[in-house]
Coordinates of C-alpha atoms in Angstrom, one line a residue:
M1 CA 0.1 0.0 0.0
G2 CA 1.2 3.5 -0.7
A3 CA 1.5 6.8 1.1
A4 CA -0.9 9.5 2.3
N5 CA -1.1 12.9 4.0
S6 CA -1.8 13.3 7.7
R7 CA -5.6 13.0 8.0
E8 CA -7.1 15.7 10.2
G9 CA -10.7 15.5 11.4
L10 CA -12.8 18.2 9.7
E11 CA -13.6 21.4 11.7
L12 CA -16.8 20.8 13.4
S13 CA -19.1 23.2 11.7
D14 CA -21.2 24.2 14.6
S15 CA -21.8 27.9 15.1
D16 CA -19.9 29.5 18.0
E17 CA -23.0 31.5 18.8
Y18 CA -26.0 29.8 20.2
D19 CA -29.1 30.3 18.2
E20 CA -32.4 29.7 20.0
R21 CA -34.1 28.9 16.6
D22 CA -32.0 25.8 16.3
S23 CA -32.7 24.5 19.9
E24 CA -35.4 22.2 18.4
G25 CA -33.2 20.8 15.7
E26 CA -32.1 17.2 15.0
E27 CA -30.8 15.2 17.9
E28 CA -27.9 13.8 15.7
E29 CA -25.6 15.7 13.4
D30 CA -23.1 14.1 10.9
Y31 CA -19.7 15.8 10.0
D32 CA -17.9 14.5 7.0
T33 CA -14.2 13.8 7.5
S34 CA -13.5 11.9 4.3
E35 CA -10.0 12.8 2.8
E36 CA -11.4 14.0 -0.4
H37 CA -13.1 17.0 1.4
Q38 CA -9.7 18.1 3.1
D39 CA -7.2 20.6 1.9
E40 CA -3.9 18.9 1.7
G41 CA -1.2 19.8 4.2
N42 CA -3.3 22.1 6.4
L43 CA -4.2 21.7 10.0
S44 CA -7.7 23.2 9.9
H45 CA -9.9 22.2 7.1
G46 CA -13.2 23.6 5.8
G47 CA -16.1 21.2 5.7
K48 CA -19.8 20.9 4.9
T49 CA -22.0 23.1 6.9
A50 CA -24.2 21.3 9.3
T51 CA -27.2 22.2 11.4
T52 CA -26.5 23.8 14.8
P53 CA -26.3 21.2 17.4
S54 CA -29.0 21.0 20.1
S55 CA -28.3 22.8 23.4
S56 CA -26.5 21.0 26.3
S57 CA -27.1 22.2 29.9
L58 CA -24.3 23.0 32.2
D59 CA -25.4 20.0 34.4
D60 CA -24.6 17.8 31.4
V61 CA -21.2 19.6 30.9
E62 CA -20.3 19.1 34.5
A63 CA -21.3 15.3 34.3
R64 CA -19.1 14.9 31.4
L65 CA -16.2 16.7 32.8
K66 CA -16.5 14.5 35.9
A67 CA -16.5 11.6 33.8
L68 CA -13.1 12.5 32.5
K69 CA -12.0 12.6 36.2
L70 CA -10.9 16.2 36.2
K71 CA -10.7 18.4 39.1
Y72 CA -12.5 21.7 38.4
S73 CA -14.2 24.7 39.9
T74 CA -17.9 25.5 39.4
P75 CA -18.4 28.4 37.1
A76 CA -19.4 31.7 38.7
S77 CA -23.2 32.3 39.3
G78 CA -24.9 34.1 36.7
S79 CA -23.0 32.6 33.7
S80 CA -25.0 31.2 30.9
R81 CA -26.0 27.6 31.4
K82 CA -27.0 26.8 27.8
N83 CA -25.2 25.3 25.0
A84 CA -21.9 24.9 26.8
V85 CA -20.4 21.8 25.3
K86 CA -21.3 18.8 23.1
L87 CA -19.5 15.5 22.8
Y88 CA -19.0 13.8 19.3
K89 CA -17.7 10.4 18.3
H90 CA -15.7 9.7 15.2
V91 CA -17.2 6.8 13.2
G92 CA -16.4 5.1 10.0
G93 CA -12.6 4.8 10.6
G94 CA -10.5 5.6 7.6
T95 CA -13.2 5.2 5.1
A96 CA -14.6 7.7 2.7
D97 CA -17.8 7.6 4.8
S98 CA -16.1 8.6 8.1
K99 CA -17.7 11.4 9.9
W100 CA -18.4 12.9 13.4
K101 CA -21.7 12.0 15.1
T102 CA -23.2 13.4 18.3
A103 CA -22.3 10.9 21.1
E104 CA -25.3 8.9 22.5
S105 CA -23.8 8.7 25.9
A106 CA -20.9 10.1 27.9
T107 CA -17.5 8.5 28.1
S108 CA -15.0 8.3 30.8
A109 CA -11.1 8.2 30.5
R110 CA -8.1 8.4 32.9
V111 CA -6.1 11.6 32.2
S112 CA -2.8 10.6 30.6
T113 CA -0.7 11.0 27.6
D114 CA -2.5 8.0 26.1
L115 CA -5.5 10.2 25.4
Q116 CA -3.4 11.8 22.6
L117 CA -5.3 15.0 23.3
K118 CA -5.2 17.7 20.6
M119 CA -6.6 21.3 21.2
F120 CA -8.2 23.5 18.6
P121 CA -8.4 26.9 20.4
D122 CA -9.8 28.7 17.3
Q123 CA -12.8 26.1 17.2
L124 CA -13.1 25.8 21.0
R125 CA -12.7 22.1 20.4
I126 CA -10.6 19.2 22.0
D127 CA -10.1 15.8 20.4
F128 CA -9.0 12.7 22.2
V129 CA -8.6 8.9 21.9
W130 CA -10.2 6.5 24.3
N131 CA -11.7 3.4 22.9
G132 CA -12.4 5.4 19.9
V133 CA -11.9 9.0 18.9
W134 CA -14.0 11.8 20.6
A135 CA -14.3 15.5 20.3
L136 CA -15.5 18.0 22.9
K137 CA -17.0 21.2 21.4
F138 CA -17.5 24.2 23.5
F139 CA -20.1 26.6 21.9
E140 CA -19.7 29.8 23.9
K141 CA -16.8 32.2 24.0
N142 CA -16.7 32.1 27.8
N143 CA -14.1 30.6 30.2
Y144 CA -15.4 27.1 29.9
Y145 CA -12.9 26.0 27.3
D146 CA -9.9 27.7 29.1
M147 CA -11.0 26.2 32.4
F148 CA -11.1 22.7 30.9
V149 CA -7.5 23.1 29.4
S150 CA -6.1 24.4 32.5
E151 CA -7.6 21.7 34.8
F152 CA -6.7 19.0 32.3
Q153 CA -3.0 20.1 32.2
D154 CA -2.9 20.2 36.0
C155 CA -4.5 16.8 36.3
L156 CA -2.0 15.5 33.7
F157 CA 0.9 16.8 35.7
E158 CA -0.4 15.1 38.8
N159 CA -1.1 11.9 37.3
V160 CA 2.3 11.6 35.5
H161 CA 4.4 12.8 38.4
G162 CA 2.5 11.8 41.4
V163 CA 2.5 15.1 43.0
E164 CA 0.1 18.2 42.9
P165 CA 0.7 20.8 40.3
T166 CA 2.1 23.6 42.5
E167 CA 4.8 25.9 41.5
Q168 CA 7.2 24.3 44.1
N169 CA 6.5 20.8 42.8
K170 CA 7.2 21.9 39.2
V171 CA 10.5 23.3 40.2
K172 CA 11.2 20.0 42.1
V173 CA 10.3 17.9 39.0
Y174 CA 11.8 19.9 36.3
G175 CA 14.6 21.8 38.0
K176 CA 14.8 25.7 38.0
D177 CA 16.9 25.6 34.8
F178 CA 14.1 24.0 32.9
L179 CA 10.9 25.9 34.0
G180 CA 10.5 26.9 30.3
W181 CA 9.5 23.3 29.7
V182 CA 6.6 23.9 32.2
N183 CA 5.7 27.4 30.8
P184 CA 6.8 27.3 27.1
E185 CA 5.2 30.8 26.5
A186 CA 8.0 32.3 28.6
A187 CA 10.8 30.2 27.2
D188 CA 13.5 31.6 25.0
D189 CA 13.0 30.1 21.6
T190 CA 15.7 32.2 19.7
M191 CA 18.1 29.2 19.4
W192 CA 15.5 27.4 17.3
D193 CA 15.8 30.0 14.6
A194 CA 19.6 31.0 15.4
V195 CA 22.2 31.0 12.7
D196 CA 25.4 29.4 13.6
D197 CA 28.8 30.8 12.5
E198 CA 30.7 27.5 13.0
G199 CA 31.1 26.9 9.3
P200 CA 29.4 26.5 5.9
G201 CA 26.3 24.3 5.9
L202 CA 25.7 24.2 9.6
S203 CA 23.4 27.1 9.9
T204 CA 19.7 26.7 10.6
P205 CA 17.5 28.9 8.4
K206 CA 15.6 31.6 10.1
S207 CA 12.5 30.6 8.1
T208 CA 11.2 27.7 6.2
P209 CA 11.5 28.1 2.4
V210 CA 8.5 28.4 0.2
R211 CA 6.8 25.1 0.7
V212 CA 6.6 22.8 -2.2
K213 CA 4.4 19.8 -2.7
Q214 CA 6.2 16.4 -1.8
D215 CA 4.9 13.1 -2.9
L216 CA 6.0 9.7 -1.6
L217 CA 6.4 7.4 -4.6
E218 CA 6.7 3.6 -4.1
E219 CA 9.7 2.4 -6.0
F220 CA 10.5 -1.2 -5.1
E221 CA 8.6 -3.8 -3.0
E222 CA 10.6 -6.9 -2.1
A223 CA 9.4 -10.2 -0.4
A224 CA 11.6 -11.3 2.5
S225 CA 12.9 -14.8 2.6
S226 CA 12.0 -15.1 6.4
G227 CA 10.2 -12.9 8.9
I228 CA 12.0 -9.5 9.2
Q229 CA 13.0 -8.5 12.7
S230 CA 15.1 -5.4 11.8
L231 CA 16.9 -3.4 9.1
A232 CA 20.6 -2.8 8.9
L233 CA 21.1 -0.2 6.2
G234 CA 24.5 0.2 4.6
A235 CA 26.0 3.4 3.2
L236 CA 28.0 1.4 0.5
D237 CA 26.7 -1.3 -1.9
N238 CA 24.4 -3.4 0.3
S239 CA 21.9 -3.4 3.0
F240 CA 20.6 -6.2 5.1
L241 CA 17.2 -7.6 6.3
V242 CA 17.7 -9.4 9.5
G243 CA 15.1 -12.2 9.9
N244 CA 14.2 -15.2 12.1
E245 CA 16.3 -17.7 10.1
G246 CA 19.0 -15.5 8.7
I247 CA 20.1 -12.3 6.8
Q248 CA 18.9 -11.4 3.3
V249 CA 21.4 -9.2 1.4
V250 CA 19.8 -6.5 -0.8
K251 CA 21.4 -4.0 -3.1
N252 CA 21.4 -0.2 -2.5
F253 CA 20.1 1.8 -5.5
R254 CA 19.2 5.5 -5.7
H255 CA 15.5 4.7 -5.6
G256 CA 15.6 2.2 -2.8
I257 CA 16.8 -1.3 -2.0
H258 CA 16.1 -4.4 -4.1
G259 CA 17.0 -8.1 -3.7
K260 CA 20.2 -9.7 -4.9
G261 CA 19.1 -13.2 -4.2
V262 CA 21.8 -13.7 -1.5
N263 CA 20.9 -15.2 1.8
V264 CA 23.0 -15.9 4.8
K265 CA 21.4 -18.6 7.0
F266 CA 22.1 -18.6 10.7
D267 CA 24.1 -21.7 11.7
R268 CA 22.6 -22.8 15.0
G269 CA 24.7 -25.8 15.6
N270 CA 22.8 -28.3 13.5
G271 CA 25.7 -28.9 11.0
S272 CA 29.1 -30.5 11.2
S273 CA 30.8 -27.2 10.7
S274 CA 28.8 -25.4 13.3
N275 CA 30.6 -22.8 15.4
V276 CA 27.6 -21.5 17.4
K277 CA 25.9 -23.4 20.2
S278 CA 22.1 -23.5 19.5
S279 CA 21.5 -23.0 23.2
S280 CA 23.3 -19.6 23.2
Y281 CA 21.7 -18.2 20.1
S282 CA 18.3 -16.7 19.3
T283 CA 17.1 -14.2 16.6
P284 CA 19.2 -11.0 17.1
K285 CA 17.3 -8.0 18.4
K286 CA 20.0 -5.6 17.9
V287 CA 22.4 -5.4 14.9
I288 CA 25.2 -2.9 13.9
L289 CA 27.6 -2.9 11.0
M290 CA 31.4 -2.6 11.3
R291 CA 34.7 -2.7 9.4
G292 CA 33.6 -1.1 6.2
E293 CA 30.3 -2.9 6.4
T294 CA 32.0 -6.3 6.0
N295 CA 31.3 -7.4 9.6
M296 CA 28.1 -7.4 11.5
M297 CA 27.5 -7.5 15.3
L298 CA 24.5 -9.5 16.3
M299 CA 23.2 -9.2 19.9
S300 CA 20.5 -11.7 21.1
P301 CA 18.8 -11.5 24.5
V302 CA 19.6 -14.2 27.0
L303 CA 15.9 -14.7 27.7
E304 CA 13.0 -14.0 25.2
N305 CA 11.1 -10.8 25.9
K306 CA 14.1 -9.5 27.7
P307 CA 16.5 -6.9 26.2
H308 CA 19.6 -7.9 28.1
A309 CA 22.3 -10.0 26.5
G310 CA 25.5 -11.5 27.9
G311 CA 27.5 -11.3 24.6
L312 CA 27.2 -11.1 20.9
H313 CA 28.2 -12.8 17.7
Q314 CA 30.5 -11.4 15.0
L315 CA 29.4 -12.4 11.5
D316 CA 31.6 -12.2 8.5
I317 CA 29.4 -11.0 5.8
E318 CA 31.5 -12.1 2.8
T319 CA 31.8 -15.7 4.1
G320 CA 28.4 -15.8 5.9
K321 CA 30.0 -17.3 8.9
I322 CA 30.0 -16.4 12.6
V323 CA 33.7 -15.9 13.2
T324 CA 33.7 -15.0 16.9
E325 CA 31.3 -15.2 19.8
W326 CA 32.2 -12.5 22.3
K327 CA 31.3 -12.3 26.1
F328 CA 30.7 -9.1 28.0
A329 CA 32.7 -9.0 31.2
K330 CA 34.2 -6.5 33.5
D331 CA 36.9 -7.0 36.3
G332 CA 36.4 -10.9 35.7
A333 CA 32.7 -10.9 36.2
D334 CA 30.2 -11.5 33.4
I335 CA 27.9 -8.6 32.9
S336 CA 25.1 -7.8 30.4
M337 CA 24.2 -5.1 27.8
R338 CA 20.8 -4.0 26.7
D339 CA 21.9 -2.0 23.5
I340 CA 25.0 -1.4 21.4
T341 CA 25.8 1.2 18.8
T342 CA 28.7 2.4 16.6
D343 CA 31.3 4.9 18.1
N344 CA 29.9 7.6 15.8
K345 CA 27.5 8.3 13.0
G346 CA 29.9 7.1 10.2
A347 CA 32.0 4.4 12.2
Q348 CA 30.6 1.5 10.3
L349 CA 32.3 2.8 7.2
D350 CA 35.8 2.6 9.0
P351 CA 37.5 -0.6 7.6
S352 CA 39.7 -0.8 10.6
G353 CA 37.2 -0.2 13.3
S354 CA 37.4 -2.4 16.2
T355 CA 35.5 -0.6 19.0
F356 CA 31.8 0.1 19.7
L357 CA 29.6 1.4 22.4
G358 CA 27.6 -0.6 24.9
L359 CA 24.7 0.4 27.2
D360 CA 23.0 -1.3 30.2
D361 CA 20.6 -0.2 32.8
N362 CA 23.4 1.6 34.8
R363 CA 26.4 1.1 32.5
L364 CA 27.8 3.3 29.6
C365 CA 31.0 2.0 28.1
Q366 CA 33.0 1.3 25.0
W367 CA 34.1 -2.2 24.1
D368 CA 37.3 -3.2 22.2
M369 CA 37.5 -6.4 20.1
R370 CA 41.4 -6.3 19.9
D371 CA 42.9 -9.1 21.9
R372 CA 45.5 -7.8 24.3
R373 CA 47.8 -10.7 23.4
G374 CA 47.8 -9.7 19.8
N375 CA 45.8 -12.5 18.3
V376 CA 42.0 -13.1 17.9
Q377 CA 40.6 -16.3 19.4
D378 CA 38.3 -18.3 17.2
I379 CA 35.3 -19.8 19.0
A380 CA 35.7 -23.1 17.1
S381 CA 38.9 -23.8 18.9
A382 CA 38.6 -21.8 22.1
N383 CA 36.2 -20.6 24.8
S384 CA 34.4 -17.4 23.9
P385 CA 36.9 -14.5 24.1
V386 CA 36.1 -11.5 26.4
L387 CA 35.6 -8.1 25.0
H388 CA 38.0 -5.6 26.6
W389 CA 36.2 -2.9 28.6
N390 CA 38.0 0.1 27.1
Q391 CA 36.4 3.0 28.8
G392 CA 33.2 3.7 30.6
H393 CA 31.4 4.0 34.0
Q394 CA 29.2 1.9 36.0
F395 CA 26.8 4.1 37.8
S396 CA 25.9 3.2 41.5
R397 CA 22.4 4.5 41.5
G398 CA 19.5 3.8 39.3
T399 CA 19.9 5.7 36.0
N400 CA 17.5 3.2 34.3
F401 CA 19.2 3.7 30.9
Q402 CA 17.1 2.5 28.0
C403 CA 18.7 3.5 24.7
F404 CA 21.5 5.7 23.2
A405 CA 23.0 7.1 20.0
S406 CA 26.2 8.8 19.0
T407 CA 26.9 12.2 17.1
G408 CA 29.5 12.5 14.2
D409 CA 32.2 13.3 16.7
G410 CA 31.5 10.5 19.1
S411 CA 29.5 12.3 21.7
I412 CA 26.6 10.2 23.3
V413 CA 23.0 10.9 24.0
V414 CA 21.2 8.4 26.5
G415 CA 17.5 8.1 27.1
S416 CA 16.0 6.7 30.3
I417 CA 12.9 5.0 31.5
D418 CA 12.0 8.0 33.6
G419 CA 12.0 10.2 30.4
K420 CA 15.3 11.9 31.2
I421 CA 17.8 12.5 28.3
R422 CA 21.5 12.9 29.1
L423 CA 24.3 14.2 26.9
Y424 CA 27.8 12.9 27.4
S425 CA 30.9 14.4 25.7
K426 CA 33.2 12.3 23.6
T427 CA 35.9 12.6 26.3
S428 CA 33.9 11.4 29.5
M429 CA 31.3 8.8 30.1
R430 CA 31.4 9.5 33.8
Q431 CA 29.2 12.6 34.2
A432 CA 26.7 14.0 31.8
K433 CA 27.3 17.6 30.6
T434 CA 23.5 18.2 30.4
A435 CA 20.6 16.2 31.7
F436 CA 17.1 17.1 30.4
P437 CA 14.2 16.3 32.6
G438 CA 11.6 13.8 31.5
L439 CA 8.1 14.7 30.6
G440 CA 6.9 11.5 32.3
S441 CA 6.9 9.1 29.6
P442 CA 9.8 6.5 29.1
I443 CA 12.3 7.2 26.3
T444 CA 12.3 3.9 24.1
N445 CA 14.7 5.3 21.3
V446 CA 16.9 8.3 20.9
D447 CA 18.7 9.7 17.8
V448 CA 20.9 12.9 17.3
T449 CA 21.9 14.9 14.4
Y450 CA 25.5 14.6 13.0
D451 CA 26.4 18.0 14.3
G452 CA 24.9 17.2 17.8
K453 CA 22.5 20.3 17.7
W454 CA 19.3 18.3 17.8
V455 CA 18.2 15.4 19.8
L456 CA 15.1 13.2 19.2
G457 CA 13.5 11.0 21.8
T458 CA 10.8 8.6 21.1
T459 CA 8.0 7.7 23.6
D460 CA 4.9 5.6 23.1
T461 CA 2.8 8.5 22.1
Y462 CA 4.9 11.4 20.9
L463 CA 8.4 12.4 19.8
I464 CA 10.3 15.0 21.7
L465 CA 12.7 17.3 19.9
I466 CA 15.3 19.1 21.8
C467 CA 17.6 21.9 20.6
T468 CA 21.0 21.5 22.4
L469 CA 22.3 24.9 21.4
F470 CA 23.1 27.5 23.9
S471 CA 25.2 30.7 24.4
D472 CA 27.9 30.5 27.0
K473 CA 28.8 33.5 29.3
D474 CA 31.2 34.7 26.6
G475 CA 28.5 34.6 24.1
R476 CA 29.8 31.7 22.1
T477 CA 27.2 29.2 20.7
K478 CA 27.9 25.7 22.0
T479 CA 25.9 22.4 22.4
G480 CA 24.9 20.7 25.6
F481 CA 27.4 17.9 24.8
S482 CA 30.5 20.3 25.2
G483 CA 29.2 22.5 28.1
R484 CA 26.6 23.0 30.8
M485 CA 23.6 24.7 29.5
G486 CA 22.5 26.1 32.8
N487 CA 19.3 28.0 32.5
R488 CA 19.8 28.9 28.8
V489 CA 17.6 26.0 27.6
S490 CA 15.0 26.3 24.9
A491 CA 11.6 24.5 25.4
P492 CA 11.4 21.2 23.3
R493 CA 8.9 20.5 20.6
L494 CA 6.6 17.5 20.3
L495 CA 5.8 15.6 17.2
R496 CA 2.4 13.9 17.5
L497 CA -0.3 12.2 15.5
T498 CA -3.8 13.6 15.4
P499 CA -6.3 11.6 17.5
V500 CA -8.0 10.2 14.5
D501 CA -4.6 9.1 12.9
A502 CA -3.4 7.7 16.3
H503 CA -6.5 5.5 16.5
M504 CA -6.3 4.6 12.8
A505 CA -2.7 3.4 13.2
G506 CA -3.9 0.1 14.7
A507 CA -3.7 -1.9 17.7
N508 CA 0.0 -1.7 17.9
N509 CA 0.2 2.1 17.5
K510 CA 2.9 2.9 19.9
F511 CA 5.7 5.0 18.5
H512 CA 9.0 3.3 18.1
G513 CA 12.3 3.9 16.4
G514 CA 12.1 7.6 15.8
Q515 CA 15.1 8.7 13.7
F516 CA 16.6 11.5 11.6
S517 CA 17.4 11.0 8.0
W518 CA 21.1 9.7 7.7
V519 CA 24.3 11.8 7.0
T520 CA 27.8 10.9 7.8
E521 CA 29.6 14.0 6.8
E522 CA 30.2 17.4 8.3
G523 CA 28.3 20.2 6.5
K524 CA 25.3 18.0 5.5
Q525 CA 22.1 18.5 7.2
E526 CA 19.3 16.0 8.1
R527 CA 16.1 16.8 6.2
H528 CA 13.3 14.6 7.7
I529 CA 12.3 12.7 10.7
V530 CA 10.6 9.3 10.6
V531 CA 8.9 7.1 13.2
T532 CA 6.9 3.9 13.1
A533 CA 3.5 3.5 14.7
G534 CA 1.4 0.4 13.9
K535 CA 0.7 0.3 10.3
F536 CA 2.0 3.7 9.7
S537 CA 5.5 5.2 8.9
V538 CA 5.2 8.8 9.8
I539 CA 7.5 11.5 8.2
W540 CA 7.9 15.2 9.3
N541 CA 9.8 17.8 7.4
F542 CA 12.8 18.7 9.9
E543 CA 13.1 22.3 8.6
Q544 CA 9.3 22.8 9.0
V545 CA 9.4 21.5 12.6
K546 CA 12.3 23.8 13.6
N547 CA 10.6 26.9 12.2
S548 CA 9.0 28.9 15.0
A549 CA 6.6 30.7 12.6
H550 CA 5.2 27.4 11.3
E551 CA 1.4 27.5 11.2
C552 CA 1.1 24.4 13.4
Y553 CA 2.4 26.5 16.4
R554 CA -0.3 29.3 16.2
N555 CA -2.5 29.6 19.1
Q556 CA -1.1 26.5 20.8
Q557 CA -1.1 26.2 24.6
G558 CA 1.8 24.4 26.3
L559 CA 4.6 22.8 24.5
K560 CA 4.5 23.4 20.7
S561 CA 3.2 20.3 18.9
C562 CA 3.7 19.6 15.1
Y563 CA 0.9 17.5 13.4
C564 CA 2.1 18.3 9.8
Y565 CA 3.4 14.9 8.4
K566 CA 3.1 12.4 5.7
I567 CA 2.0 8.8 6.2
V568 CA 3.1 5.6 4.6
L569 CA 0.3 3.1 5.2
K570 CA 0.7 -0.7 5.2
D571 CA -1.7 -3.5 5.5
E572 CA 0.2 -4.9 8.5
S573 CA 2.2 -3.7 11.4
I574 CA 5.5 -2.2 10.3
V575 CA 8.7 -3.5 11.8
D576 CA 11.0 -0.7 11.0
S577 CA 11.3 2.5 8.9
R578 CA 14.6 4.2 8.0
F579 CA 16.0 6.6 5.6
M580 CA 18.9 5.3 3.4
H581 CA 22.2 7.3 3.4
E582 CA 22.0 10.8 2.0
K583 CA 24.2 9.9 -1.0
F584 CA 21.4 7.9 -2.4
A585 CA 19.3 11.0 -2.9
V586 CA 18.6 11.8 -6.6
S587 CA 18.3 15.2 -8.4
D588 CA 14.5 15.3 -8.3
S589 CA 14.4 14.3 -4.5
P590 CA 15.4 16.3 -1.5
E591 CA 15.9 13.1 0.4
A592 CA 17.3 9.6 0.0
P593 CA 14.7 6.9 -0.2
L594 CA 12.8 5.7 2.9
V595 CA 12.9 1.9 3.5
V596 CA 9.8 0.4 5.2
A597 CA 9.7 -3.2 6.4
T598 CA 6.8 -5.3 7.5
P599 CA 7.3 -8.9 8.7
M600 CA 7.4 -10.4 5.2
K601 CA 8.0 -7.4 2.8
V602 CA 10.3 -4.5 2.5
S603 CA 9.3 -1.3 0.4
S604 CA 11.3 1.7 -0.7
F605 CA 9.7 5.1 -1.1
S606 CA 11.3 8.2 -2.7
I607 CA 10.2 11.7 -1.9
S608 CA 9.8 13.6 -5.2
T609 CA 9.4 17.3 -5.3
K610 CA 6.8 19.1 -7.4
Q611 CA 6.1 22.7 -7.6

């Protein structure tokens, strides 16, 4: 299946002013939200004019607000008690007949980020997801809408952090240097639009260029030889589909990846030439390329459904053989790792590379495959060799590390289960230069631009984009990897799905694997962001997201959220979505192809630019 734009629910076309002449109108109104009636790329769309909804009493409003378990104050006496709010439900799914209908009964939901709540201040409307998609429409220009938003945000803070939303508690949760994250309207956003003077190609434009129409065109679709678990994209000739039974080698083209018919089967110890014990091996859950993309490091968890591994296997791609089975150990004791990554963004291209980074719940380190005695042990004739702990730190208290990524110069960003994101310089893994507070949701994946100026964290329901730039006391622009940012921190931005799209993404609609497009050269800039959610691959224009004047951010309350994206829709849940290396971009495309993998197929999409 192909690609589509983000699908926004149509503006509910009720009048903002109550009209007594319509109070005897229909009990149920329909609002068409089919895509053919939407303006492409816009947040608010015009729709058919519908009859004005019947009035709702304030008692009904209060009952529905209580059903949402919000604490709130009773409106002042004397205020109008007519036509305050109406509840709608979205029906018809993603079909051409989808529409909003007046809800026949109230609904209740726990206040959390799972509601995927989106506000439309200009429409006095709030959409959310809870066993379906709902919309609250406020019909009077009074304080009911503002009261609801304020109370919802307070309850969300309390439910997420477990403390009342007092100013004192907000300082305790976020820290005095990050109060702009609590009150974004007062935060300094100048760095989002700042222009660097660090060299050509590194500046961030002050405004987004004139927007052109961009279409996603499917170029190739390839059937996998076995169930795909992950993608390992190469920047040279080949990329790799890692599956249940082995690795399928595919060829890199300027319009995507296409099969070569070469398969490397995992040798699980069933043959006479086996060099891997079947009891110690399962389908790899983490894969990185090394040594000029001739070797692959495969890390399998010790137990199914657990991320931790006691070692990894080194595969020689040219021979298709596991050449070494490595163990993780420190000071003579076996330890585990939950994640591995390359030393820097381009390390897999280094033909002599022998080190890589490792992460566990409370450990951050670099491993070295070079044997101190000067020869490499082969597991066919010796016990598993032990990787050399080259550098790193084992933290004494619970850092709850989850995931990490490296910049072009080897600096490291780490995401944690409590939502914190820490920045480590390339010279020290002992203490973070900068630690950003969590918004309450665990960070399941992190990425960072080549130049280290932008960090992307993935949570189940949103992406958080952080600008690491700040000005030091001498007025020099630095990143949070190289110095302490202090109170000179910009508020982050969130990338979200609309409630309708969040619901339509399917049962497995949690975000995973958010990434920037891929560059490995100084002076090159990432152009897009992609994340997987259920049956969707979702793509944001990076320049557009950074632009403070972007239309998405107008009249927003709280942290700025961007809902302008493109969708690649598949007929089954997507395993992974990644952009190929930027060198595979073609003249009529601003971006290298996007590769989208489902369990049994892999597709390539190019982004074509049309005026």
